[in-house]
Coordinates of C-alpha atoms in Angstrom, one line a residue:
Chain A
M19 CA 75.5 -134.2 89.6
N20 CA 74.1 -137.6 88.9
H21 CA 71.3 -138.3 86.6
K22 CA 68.1 -140.3 87.2
S23 CA 67.8 -141.4 83.5
V24 CA 70.8 -143.7 83.6
P25 CA 71.5 -146.7 85.8
E26 CA 72.9 -146.1 89.3
L27 CA 76.6 -146.7 89.8
I28 CA 77.3 -149.2 92.6
C29 CA 81.0 -149.2 93.8
P30 CA 83.0 -151.5 96.0
A31 CA 84.7 -150.7 99.3
G32 CA 87.0 -153.2 101.0
S33 CA 88.3 -150.5 103.3
Y34 CA 87.3 -147.1 104.8
Q35 CA 89.6 -145.3 102.4
A36 CA 88.0 -147.1 99.4
A37 CA 84.6 -146.1 100.7
I38 CA 85.7 -142.5 100.7
A39 CA 87.2 -142.8 97.3
A40 CA 83.9 -144.3 95.9
T41 CA 81.8 -141.6 97.5
E42 CA 84.0 -138.7 96.4
N43 CA 84.3 -140.0 92.8
G44 CA 80.6 -140.4 92.0
A45 CA 79.2 -143.7 93.3
D46 CA 75.4 -143.7 93.9
A47 CA 75.8 -146.5 96.4
I48 CA 78.8 -148.3 98.0
Y49 CA 78.8 -151.9 99.0
M50 CA 80.9 -153.3 101.8
G51 CA 81.2 -156.3 104.1
F52 CA 82.3 -157.2 107.6
Q53 CA 85.7 -158.9 108.3
D54 CA 84.6 -162.5 108.3
A55 CA 83.1 -165.3 106.3
T56 CA 79.7 -163.7 106.1
N57 CA 80.5 -162.1 102.8
A58 CA 82.1 -163.3 99.5
R59 CA 85.3 -161.2 99.8
H60 CA 86.7 -162.8 102.9
F61 CA 90.4 -161.9 102.5
P62 CA 92.9 -160.9 105.2
G63 CA 93.2 -157.2 105.8
L64 CA 90.0 -156.6 103.8
N65 CA 86.6 -155.3 104.9
M66 CA 85.6 -153.5 108.0
N67 CA 85.0 -154.0 111.7
E68 CA 82.0 -152.4 113.3
R69 CA 83.8 -149.3 114.3
K70 CA 85.2 -148.6 110.8
M71 CA 81.9 -149.6 109.2
T72 CA 80.0 -147.1 111.4
K73 CA 82.5 -144.4 110.4
A74 CA 82.3 -145.2 106.7
I75 CA 78.5 -145.2 106.9
D76 CA 78.5 -141.9 108.6
F77 CA 80.7 -140.4 105.8
I78 CA 78.7 -142.0 103.0
H79 CA 75.3 -140.8 104.4
K80 CA 76.6 -137.3 104.9
H81 CA 77.3 -137.3 101.2
R82 CA 73.7 -138.6 100.6
K83 CA 74.9 -141.8 99.1
K84 CA 73.6 -145.3 99.9
I85 CA 75.2 -148.2 101.7
L86 CA 74.7 -151.8 100.8
I87 CA 76.1 -154.4 103.1
A88 CA 76.9 -157.8 101.6
I89 CA 76.0 -160.8 103.8
N90 CA 76.0 -163.0 100.8
T91 CA 77.6 -166.4 101.8
Y92 CA 75.7 -169.4 103.1
P93 CA 75.7 -170.1 106.8
Q94 CA 75.8 -173.7 107.9
T95 CA 73.7 -175.3 110.6
D96 CA 76.3 -174.8 113.3
N97 CA 77.2 -171.2 112.6
F98 CA 73.8 -169.8 111.4
N99 CA 73.6 -167.4 114.4
Q100 CA 76.8 -165.6 113.3
W101 CA 75.1 -164.6 110.1
T102 CA 71.9 -163.5 111.8
Q103 CA 73.9 -161.5 114.2
T104 CA 75.7 -159.9 111.3
I105 CA 72.3 -158.9 109.8
D106 CA 71.5 -157.3 113.2
K107 CA 74.8 -155.4 113.2
A108 CA 74.3 -154.2 109.6
V109 CA 70.7 -153.0 110.2
N110 CA 71.7 -151.3 113.4
A111 CA 74.7 -149.6 111.7
G112 CA 72.3 -148.0 109.2
A113 CA 72.6 -150.0 106.0
D114 CA 70.2 -148.9 103.3
A115 CA 70.0 -152.5 102.0
L116 CA 71.4 -155.9 102.7
I117 CA 72.7 -158.1 99.9
L118 CA 71.7 -161.7 100.8
A119 CA 71.9 -165.1 99.1
D120 CA 70.5 -167.6 101.7
I121 CA 66.7 -167.9 101.8
A122 CA 66.7 -168.5 105.5
L123 CA 68.6 -165.3 106.0
M124 CA 66.1 -163.5 103.7
D125 CA 63.3 -164.9 105.8
Y126 CA 65.1 -163.8 109.0
C127 CA 65.7 -160.3 107.7
H128 CA 62.2 -159.9 106.2
T129 CA 60.5 -161.1 109.4
K130 CA 62.6 -159.2 111.9
Y131 CA 63.3 -156.0 109.9
P132 CA 60.5 -155.6 107.4
A133 CA 61.6 -152.1 106.6
T134 CA 65.1 -153.1 105.6
N135 CA 65.6 -153.5 101.8
I136 CA 66.8 -156.9 100.7
H137 CA 68.8 -157.2 97.5
I138 CA 69.3 -160.7 96.0
S139 CA 73.1 -161.4 95.8
V140 CA 74.6 -162.7 92.6
Q141 CA 75.6 -165.6 94.8
A142 CA 71.9 -166.7 94.8
S143 CA 72.2 -167.5 91.1
A144 CA 68.8 -165.9 90.2
T145 CA 68.6 -166.0 86.4
S146 CA 64.9 -165.7 85.6
A147 CA 61.9 -163.4 86.2
D148 CA 60.0 -166.2 87.9
T149 CA 62.8 -166.7 90.4
I150 CA 62.9 -162.9 91.1
N151 CA 59.2 -162.7 91.4
F152 CA 59.2 -165.6 93.8
Y153 CA 61.7 -163.8 96.1
K154 CA 59.6 -160.7 95.8
Q155 CA 56.5 -162.5 96.9
M156 CA 58.3 -164.3 99.7
F157 CA 60.6 -161.7 101.1
D158 CA 59.6 -158.4 99.5
I159 CA 63.0 -158.0 97.8
K160 CA 63.9 -154.7 96.3
R161 CA 66.6 -155.6 93.8
V162 CA 68.4 -158.5 92.2
V163 CA 72.0 -158.8 91.1
L164 CA 72.2 -160.9 88.0
P165 CA 74.9 -163.5 87.5
R166 CA 77.5 -163.0 84.7
V167 CA 75.9 -165.7 82.6
I168 CA 73.0 -163.6 81.4
T169 CA 73.0 -162.0 77.9
I170 CA 71.6 -158.6 77.2
E171 CA 68.7 -160.2 75.4
E172 CA 67.9 -162.2 78.5
I173 CA 68.2 -159.1 80.7
E174 CA 65.6 -157.5 78.5
R175 CA 63.3 -160.5 78.7
I176 CA 63.6 -160.6 82.5
H177 CA 63.0 -156.9 82.8
N178 CA 59.8 -157.3 80.8
K179 CA 58.5 -159.9 83.2
T180 CA 59.3 -158.3 86.6
D181 CA 59.1 -154.9 88.2
I182 CA 62.0 -155.6 90.5
P183 CA 65.0 -153.4 89.6
L184 CA 67.9 -155.3 88.0
E185 CA 71.6 -154.8 88.8
I186 CA 74.4 -156.2 86.7
F187 CA 78.1 -156.3 86.8
G188 CA 79.7 -153.7 84.5
F189 CA 83.4 -153.8 85.3
G190 CA 86.1 -155.8 87.2
G191 CA 86.8 -159.4 87.9
L192 CA 84.8 -161.8 85.6
C193 CA 83.3 -164.9 87.1
V194 CA 83.3 -167.3 84.1
M195 CA 81.1 -169.8 85.9
T196 CA 77.6 -169.3 87.3
E197 CA 78.2 -167.5 90.6
G198 CA 77.1 -169.3 93.7
R199 CA 77.3 -172.6 91.9
C200 CA 81.0 -172.8 91.3
F201 CA 82.9 -175.3 93.4
L202 CA 86.2 -175.2 91.5
S203 CA 88.1 -173.3 94.2
G204 CA 86.6 -175.3 97.0
H205 CA 87.4 -178.5 95.1
L206 CA 91.1 -177.6 94.7
C207 CA 91.8 -176.0 98.0
G208 CA 89.1 -177.1 100.5
D209 CA 87.6 -173.7 101.3
S210 CA 84.4 -172.9 99.5
P211 CA 83.4 -169.4 98.3
N212 CA 79.8 -170.2 99.3
T213 CA 80.7 -171.0 103.0
F214 CA 84.1 -169.6 103.6
G215 CA 83.6 -166.5 101.5
A216 CA 86.7 -166.5 99.2
C217 CA 87.6 -167.9 95.8
S218 CA 91.3 -168.8 95.8
P219 CA 91.7 -167.6 99.5
A220 CA 95.0 -165.8 100.0
E221 CA 96.4 -168.3 102.5
K222 CA 96.1 -171.1 99.9
V223 CA 97.8 -169.1 97.1
K224 CA 101.5 -169.3 96.6
W225 CA 103.9 -167.6 94.1
N226 CA 107.0 -169.6 93.3
S227 CA 109.9 -168.4 91.2
S228 CA 111.3 -171.2 89.1
D229 CA 113.5 -171.5 86.0
K230 CA 110.2 -171.7 83.9
G231 CA 108.9 -168.4 85.3
L232 CA 106.7 -167.2 88.0
E233 CA 104.5 -170.2 89.1
C234 CA 101.2 -169.5 90.8
L235 CA 99.8 -172.3 92.9
L236 CA 96.5 -172.8 94.6
N237 CA 97.0 -175.4 97.3
S238 CA 100.0 -177.0 95.4
H239 CA 98.1 -177.1 92.1
I240 CA 99.9 -175.0 89.5
L241 CA 97.3 -172.7 87.9
D242 CA 99.7 -170.8 85.6
I243 CA 103.3 -170.0 85.0
F244 CA 104.0 -166.4 83.9
S245 CA 107.0 -165.2 82.0
E246 CA 108.6 -161.8 82.6
N247 CA 106.5 -160.2 79.9
D248 CA 103.2 -161.5 81.2
S249 CA 101.1 -159.5 83.5
A250 CA 100.1 -162.0 86.1
G251 CA 96.5 -162.1 87.2
Y252 CA 95.1 -163.3 90.5
P253 CA 95.1 -167.1 90.3
T254 CA 91.5 -168.3 90.2
P255 CA 90.9 -171.8 88.7
C256 CA 88.6 -170.4 85.9
K257 CA 91.5 -168.2 84.6
G258 CA 94.1 -171.0 85.0
R259 CA 96.2 -172.3 82.1
F260 CA 96.2 -176.1 81.7
L261 CA 97.3 -178.7 79.3
M262 CA 94.7 -180.0 76.9
D263 CA 96.0 -182.7 74.6
G264 CA 99.5 -181.7 75.7
K265 CA 99.1 -178.0 74.7
P266 CA 99.0 -175.2 77.3
I267 CA 95.7 -173.3 76.9
Y268 CA 93.2 -171.3 78.9
P269 CA 90.3 -173.7 78.6
F270 CA 87.8 -171.4 80.4
E271 CA 89.0 -167.8 80.1
K272 CA 92.3 -165.9 79.8
P273 CA 93.2 -163.7 82.7
S274 CA 91.0 -160.8 81.8
T275 CA 88.8 -158.1 83.1
L276 CA 85.1 -157.4 82.4
N277 CA 84.5 -154.1 80.9
S278 CA 81.1 -153.2 79.4
L279 CA 81.3 -149.4 79.5
H280 CA 80.5 -149.2 75.8
L281 CA 77.2 -151.0 76.5
I282 CA 75.8 -148.4 78.8
P283 CA 73.3 -147.3 76.1
R284 CA 72.2 -151.0 75.6
F285 CA 71.9 -151.6 79.3
T286 CA 69.9 -148.5 79.8
A287 CA 67.5 -149.4 77.0
S288 CA 67.2 -153.0 78.4
G289 CA 65.9 -151.7 81.7
V290 CA 69.0 -152.2 83.9
S291 CA 68.6 -150.1 87.0
A292 CA 72.1 -150.3 88.5
I293 CA 75.6 -151.2 87.3
K294 CA 78.1 -152.7 89.8
I295 CA 81.8 -152.3 89.8
E296 CA 83.5 -155.5 91.1
G297 CA 86.6 -155.2 93.3
R298 CA 86.3 -155.0 97.1
Q299 CA 89.7 -156.6 97.2
R300 CA 91.2 -153.7 95.1
S301 CA 93.0 -150.6 96.2
P302 CA 91.3 -147.2 96.9
A303 CA 93.2 -145.9 93.8
Y304 CA 91.4 -148.5 91.7
V305 CA 88.0 -147.6 93.2
A306 CA 88.6 -143.9 92.8
K307 CA 89.7 -144.2 89.1
V308 CA 87.1 -146.7 88.0
T309 CA 84.3 -144.9 89.8
S310 CA 85.2 -141.6 88.3
V311 CA 85.5 -142.9 84.7
W312 CA 82.2 -144.7 84.9
R313 CA 80.6 -141.6 86.5
K314 CA 81.8 -139.5 83.6
A315 CA 80.5 -142.0 81.0
L316 CA 77.1 -142.4 82.7
N317 CA 76.7 -138.6 83.0
H318 CA 77.8 -138.1 79.4
F319 CA 75.3 -140.6 78.2
A320 CA 72.5 -138.9 80.1
D321 CA 73.4 -135.5 78.8
S322 CA 74.5 -136.2 75.3
P323 CA 73.7 -139.8 74.2
S324 CA 74.6 -139.1 70.5
T325 CA 78.2 -138.4 71.3
F326 CA 78.6 -141.3 73.8
N327 CA 80.3 -143.7 71.4
I328 CA 82.9 -141.2 70.2
R329 CA 84.1 -140.8 73.8
C330 CA 84.1 -144.5 74.7
K331 CA 87.7 -145.1 73.5
E332 CA 89.1 -142.4 75.7
W333 CA 87.3 -143.7 78.8
N334 CA 88.3 -147.3 78.0
S335 CA 91.9 -146.4 77.7
E336 CA 91.7 -144.8 81.2
L337 CA 90.4 -148.1 82.5
M338 CA 93.1 -150.2 80.8
E339 CA 95.6 -149.9 83.6
F340 CA 93.3 -152.0 85.8
A341 CA 92.8 -154.8 83.3
E342 CA 94.0 -158.2 84.4
G343 CA 96.5 -159.6 82.0
M344 CA 95.8 -156.4 80.0
N345 CA 92.9 -158.3 78.4
I346 CA 89.4 -156.8 78.3
T347 CA 86.2 -158.7 77.6
S348 CA 82.5 -158.0 77.6
G349 CA 81.9 -161.5 78.8
C350 CA 78.4 -162.8 78.3
Y351 CA 77.2 -159.4 77.1
D352 CA 79.1 -160.2 73.9
K353 CA 77.3 -162.7 71.6
G354 CA 80.5 -164.4 70.4
W355 CA 81.7 -165.1 74.0
Y356 CA 79.4 -167.9 75.0
Chain B
M19 CA 69.2 -200.8 102.0
P20 CA 68.8 -197.4 100.4
Q21 CA 67.2 -197.1 96.9
I22 CA 69.5 -196.7 93.9
S23 CA 68.9 -193.9 91.5
L24 CA 70.4 -193.1 88.1
A25 CA 71.1 -189.4 87.2
P26 CA 70.9 -188.1 83.6
P27 CA 74.2 -188.3 81.8
P28 CA 76.1 -185.0 82.2
F29 CA 77.7 -185.4 78.8
F30 CA 76.5 -185.8 75.2
M31 CA 75.0 -189.2 74.5
E32 CA 73.5 -190.3 71.2
K33 CA 69.8 -191.1 71.2
K34 CA 70.4 -194.8 70.3
K35 CA 72.9 -195.3 73.1
L36 CA 70.8 -193.5 75.6
L37 CA 67.7 -195.6 74.8
R38 CA 69.9 -198.7 75.1
L39 CA 71.1 -197.6 78.5
Y40 CA 67.5 -197.2 79.8
D41 CA 66.6 -200.5 78.1
L42 CA 69.3 -202.2 80.1
A43 CA 68.3 -200.4 83.3
T44 CA 64.8 -201.9 83.1
T45 CA 66.2 -205.2 84.4
S46 CA 68.7 -203.7 86.9
P47 CA 68.1 -203.0 90.6
I48 CA 67.9 -199.3 89.9
E49 CA 64.6 -198.1 91.3
I50 CA 64.6 -194.4 90.4
I51 CA 65.5 -192.9 87.0
Y52 CA 66.0 -189.2 86.4
L53 CA 65.3 -188.3 82.8
G54 CA 66.0 -185.3 80.6
E55 CA 68.9 -183.3 79.1
T56 CA 69.9 -180.9 81.9
I57 CA 73.0 -179.3 80.5
C58 CA 72.3 -178.1 76.9
R59 CA 68.9 -178.0 75.1
K60 CA 70.6 -177.8 71.8
R61 CA 72.0 -181.3 72.1
A62 CA 68.9 -182.9 73.7
P63 CA 68.9 -186.5 72.2
L64 CA 65.1 -186.9 72.7
D65 CA 62.4 -184.5 71.8
F66 CA 59.6 -183.9 74.3
R67 CA 57.2 -186.6 73.0
E68 CA 60.0 -189.2 73.0
L69 CA 61.0 -188.2 76.5
I70 CA 57.5 -188.6 77.8
S71 CA 57.0 -192.0 76.1
L72 CA 60.3 -193.2 77.5
A73 CA 59.2 -192.0 81.0
E74 CA 55.8 -193.8 80.6
K75 CA 57.5 -197.0 79.5
L76 CA 59.9 -197.0 82.5
R77 CA 57.1 -196.2 84.9
N78 CA 55.0 -199.0 83.5
I79 CA 57.7 -201.6 84.2
G80 CA 57.8 -200.3 87.8
K81 CA 60.5 -197.7 87.9
E82 CA 60.0 -194.4 89.6
V83 CA 60.6 -191.7 86.9
V84 CA 61.6 -188.1 87.7
L85 CA 62.0 -185.4 85.1
S86 CA 65.1 -183.3 85.8
S87 CA 65.0 -179.6 85.1
P88 CA 67.8 -177.7 83.3
L89 CA 70.9 -176.7 85.4
L90 CA 70.6 -173.1 84.2
I91 CA 67.7 -171.1 82.9
N92 CA 69.3 -168.4 80.8
S93 CA 67.5 -168.7 77.5
E94 CA 63.9 -168.8 76.2
Q95 CA 64.5 -172.3 75.0
N96 CA 65.4 -173.6 78.5
S97 CA 62.6 -171.7 80.0
D98 CA 60.0 -173.1 77.6
Y99 CA 61.2 -176.7 78.1
L100 CA 61.0 -176.2 81.9
E101 CA 57.4 -174.9 81.5
K102 CA 56.5 -178.1 79.7
I103 CA 57.8 -180.4 82.3
V104 CA 56.5 -178.6 85.3
D105 CA 53.0 -178.8 83.8
I106 CA 53.1 -182.6 83.7
D107 CA 51.3 -184.2 86.6
D108 CA 52.4 -187.8 86.0
F109 CA 56.0 -187.5 87.1
A110 CA 57.9 -185.8 89.9
I111 CA 60.2 -182.9 89.1
E112 CA 63.8 -182.5 90.2
A113 CA 64.4 -178.8 90.4
N114 CA 67.9 -177.9 89.6
E115 CA 67.7 -174.2 90.1
M116 CA 65.2 -171.7 91.6
T117 CA 63.1 -171.1 88.5
A118 CA 61.9 -174.7 88.7
V119 CA 61.3 -174.4 92.4
S120 CA 59.3 -171.2 92.0
R121 CA 57.2 -172.6 89.2
M122 CA 56.4 -175.8 91.2
I123 CA 55.4 -173.7 94.2
T124 CA 53.2 -171.5 92.0
R125 CA 51.5 -174.7 90.8
N126 CA 51.1 -175.9 94.4
K127 CA 53.1 -179.1 93.5
K128 CA 55.7 -180.9 95.6
F129 CA 59.2 -181.1 94.2
I130 CA 62.7 -182.6 94.6
C131 CA 65.5 -180.1 95.2
G132 CA 68.5 -181.1 93.1
N133 CA 72.0 -180.3 94.3
G134 CA 71.9 -176.9 92.6
I135 CA 69.5 -175.5 95.2
H136 CA 71.4 -173.7 97.9
I137 CA 70.5 -175.6 101.1
Y138 CA 73.4 -175.2 103.4
N139 CA 71.6 -175.2 106.8
N140 CA 68.6 -176.6 108.5
H141 CA 66.8 -173.3 108.5
S142 CA 66.7 -173.1 104.7
F143 CA 66.0 -176.8 104.6
K144 CA 62.9 -176.4 106.8
L145 CA 61.8 -173.4 104.7
M146 CA 62.1 -175.3 101.5
T147 CA 60.3 -178.3 103.1
S148 CA 57.4 -176.0 104.1
M149 CA 57.1 -174.9 100.5
G150 CA 56.9 -178.4 99.1
M151 CA 60.3 -180.1 98.9
F152 CA 59.8 -183.8 99.5
R153 CA 63.3 -185.0 98.6
W154 CA 66.7 -183.3 98.4
Q155 CA 70.2 -183.6 97.2
P156 CA 72.7 -181.6 99.2
P157 CA 75.0 -179.1 97.3
N158 CA 77.9 -181.0 95.8
E159 CA 80.4 -179.5 98.1
L160 CA 78.9 -180.5 101.4
D161 CA 80.3 -183.5 103.4
L162 CA 78.0 -186.1 105.0
N163 CA 78.3 -184.7 108.5
S164 CA 77.0 -181.4 107.3
V165 CA 74.2 -183.1 105.4
I166 CA 73.0 -185.0 108.5
K167 CA 73.0 -181.8 110.5
I168 CA 70.8 -180.2 107.9
S169 CA 68.2 -182.9 107.3
G170 CA 68.3 -184.6 110.6
N171 CA 65.2 -186.6 111.5
T172 CA 62.8 -185.5 108.9
P173 CA 60.4 -187.3 106.5
V174 CA 62.2 -185.6 103.6
A175 CA 64.3 -188.2 101.8
T176 CA 68.0 -187.4 101.3
E177 CA 69.7 -188.5 98.1
I178 CA 73.5 -188.5 97.8
T179 CA 75.8 -189.3 95.0
I180 CA 77.5 -192.6 95.6
Y181 CA 79.3 -192.8 92.3
G182 CA 80.1 -190.5 89.4
K183 CA 81.5 -187.1 88.6
K184 CA 79.7 -184.4 90.4
I185 CA 79.5 -181.1 88.5
L186 CA 82.0 -178.6 89.9
A187 CA 81.0 -175.6 87.8
F188 CA 79.2 -174.5 84.7
S189 CA 79.1 -171.4 82.5
A190 CA 77.1 -169.7 79.8
R191 CA 80.2 -170.5 77.6
C192 CA 80.5 -173.9 76.0
F193 CA 84.1 -175.1 76.8
S194 CA 84.0 -177.9 74.1
A195 CA 83.1 -175.2 71.5
Y196 CA 85.6 -172.7 72.9
A197 CA 88.4 -175.3 72.7
K198 CA 87.7 -175.5 68.9
N199 CA 87.6 -171.7 68.6
K200 CA 83.8 -171.8 68.2
N201 CA 81.0 -170.7 70.4
R202 CA 77.5 -171.9 71.5
E203 CA 75.9 -170.7 68.3
N204 CA 78.2 -172.5 65.8
C205 CA 79.4 -175.3 68.1
S206 CA 79.1 -178.2 65.6
F207 CA 78.3 -180.3 68.7
A208 CA 81.9 -180.2 69.8
C209 CA 80.8 -182.0 73.0
K210 CA 80.2 -185.1 71.0
N211 CA 83.9 -185.9 71.0
G212 CA 83.8 -186.6 74.7
E213 CA 85.5 -185.0 77.7
N214 CA 88.5 -182.7 77.4
E215 CA 90.9 -183.8 80.1
L216 CA 92.9 -181.0 81.7
K217 CA 96.3 -181.4 83.3
T218 CA 98.3 -178.8 85.3
L219 CA 101.3 -177.4 83.5
D220 CA 103.5 -179.9 85.4
G221 CA 101.4 -182.7 84.0
N222 CA 99.0 -183.7 86.8
K223 CA 95.4 -184.5 85.9
I224 CA 93.2 -181.9 87.5
L225 CA 89.8 -181.3 85.9
T226 CA 87.8 -182.4 82.9
T227 CA 85.2 -180.5 80.8
N228 CA 82.4 -181.3 78.4
G229 CA 80.0 -178.7 77.0
P230 CA 79.6 -175.8 79.6
I231 CA 80.4 -178.0 82.6
V232 CA 83.6 -178.7 84.6
M233 CA 84.0 -182.0 86.5
P234 CA 86.7 -183.6 88.6
T235 CA 89.1 -186.0 86.8
N236 CA 88.0 -189.0 88.9
P237 CA 84.5 -190.0 89.8
V238 CA 83.6 -189.9 93.5
D239 CA 83.2 -193.5 94.7
L240 CA 81.8 -193.7 98.2
T241 CA 81.5 -197.5 97.9
S242 CA 85.3 -197.6 98.5
F243 CA 84.9 -196.1 102.0
D244 CA 84.5 -199.6 103.4
Q245 CA 86.0 -199.2 106.8
N246 CA 85.2 -195.6 107.1
T247 CA 82.7 -194.2 109.5
E248 CA 81.2 -192.3 106.6
N249 CA 79.9 -195.7 105.4
N250 CA 77.5 -195.8 108.3
H251 CA 76.1 -192.5 107.2
I252 CA 75.7 -193.8 103.6
K253 CA 73.5 -196.6 104.8
D254 CA 71.3 -194.0 106.6
M255 CA 70.6 -192.2 103.3
E256 CA 67.3 -193.0 101.6
I257 CA 68.6 -192.8 98.1
L258 CA 72.0 -193.4 96.6
R259 CA 72.6 -191.8 93.2
I260 CA 74.8 -193.0 90.4
I261 CA 75.9 -190.5 87.7
P262 CA 76.7 -192.1 84.3
T263 CA 80.4 -191.9 83.4
E264 CA 80.5 -193.9 80.2
T265 CA 78.9 -193.3 76.8
E266 CA 78.8 -197.0 76.0
P267 CA 75.6 -198.4 77.6
E268 CA 77.0 -201.9 78.3
K269 CA 80.1 -200.5 79.9
Q270 CA 77.9 -198.2 82.0
M271 CA 75.7 -201.0 83.2
E272 CA 78.8 -202.9 84.3
I273 CA 79.8 -200.0 86.5
I274 CA 76.3 -199.7 87.9
N275 CA 76.3 -203.4 88.7
T276 CA 79.7 -203.2 90.4
V277 CA 78.6 -200.3 92.5
I278 CA 75.4 -202.0 93.6
N279 CA 77.2 -205.3 94.4
K280 CA 79.7 -203.4 96.6
L281 CA 76.8 -201.9 98.5
Q282 CA 75.2 -205.2 99.3

């Protein structure tokens, strides 16, 4: 049973199997995307076609959970219709909310489907109460996903100045840069996350065994070389290792995973309405495990807040197997990080 | 011939040198000057009163002055500074993220959309125009063909960067401080020491950082597209922007003059 006094748990599904795993392991809502550039996880073999999407929605709704469909990239003038048609598809398929970033798409959705809930995507880079209230006034939005550059103190300040529910990232890949405004991958490989829908797209990533170790390259730029003992992370530019004054360092962030499970009490007190697990590109096993651990933690906090901290260590150790480079960080929620 | 504009320096610049740069700019062909620290409030070389008096001085000698809003509003300090500049009626505002846009709309004022505003298609362009945008800079990753498709034949002026390092990314984390095992709170102004150049592990220059921003190693230089068809598009733009690349004012003016000479 899930509790109303704690934030909702929002889990990723890049496949039908992952949608089932999220549903069965305690997600309150599952977010998904179609198989094209209309969402920010445009990777081969990922996401769902209309048939699979309908099937997944059917399953999720039978279990009385919600479906959020991400249409959170930016259409360009020539392909704008592809994005509006995707909104049509998502609404017709029965999505409970659409996660949007482009204001023209919000306008389209709000005008054509006034009853459809709009969530502001993290890709829209909304970082203030004024911005959120502006979207509310313009497009009657129902929720905003905050970028991973906002501290807990800021979340609190934003919450005090808006009645729009706030969703934050709790676990998974950590965007080091302000989401929606990062052109690093696009600069290095030509395909932009904002328009193509992928950071370090799979077809531009190469792994090369050399005498120095396992080289990972993005479009011929070496982003890191891993030795046998390293646990290699997915090569995004912000987790790359580069030479600064001749020394190899991680100038932005080590390969690491965001985990803020221990902050559930702070988030709840700061007015966070929903916590999102990143990872539509991850396996159903990842989704099942991470969802179940977070469900346990949220339920425990609701039932017995005084013993929450004691149990954190145990839950965190369960999550460790999914940590990139075996490093865990609380990112911007940790004062020393920024 | 398009107008030439000068962007605020995207790196730390001492007050004395900054004022010297604007002093030199008074006699240059630059027509539009964007003022204000947009990256980090902590290092802002001018306080608010100094900023406004500089803006007035430049306006009085015939320059168009625009106040640039912060790149990211993620602190009370940034938010308060933004509040001060949007309340000023004497100068136009360059909105570099949506808080600035929303505050200008609330005040029923027209505004310039900086390249941080997500305008990727002519629908969002028209929407933003209807809300008060009178000039725009396309997102840094868009090519000129896409730009023309978006803004087409409208009275809204398009401003593109002709020279300088366009910001590729920025974080809440200060990378200058991080490189010194410090953070934003105890940074000791690590950004004062200039850019940290990054090379790939096989020794190729790839990126450079200063403060919380990441930039390309080499500045974009559209003046070198001499025989290129893109050059025709450049002349169609209303405003061509130069982003400072040098902390020495005299050196910076030399670059500006070279860029302008190439255009003529």
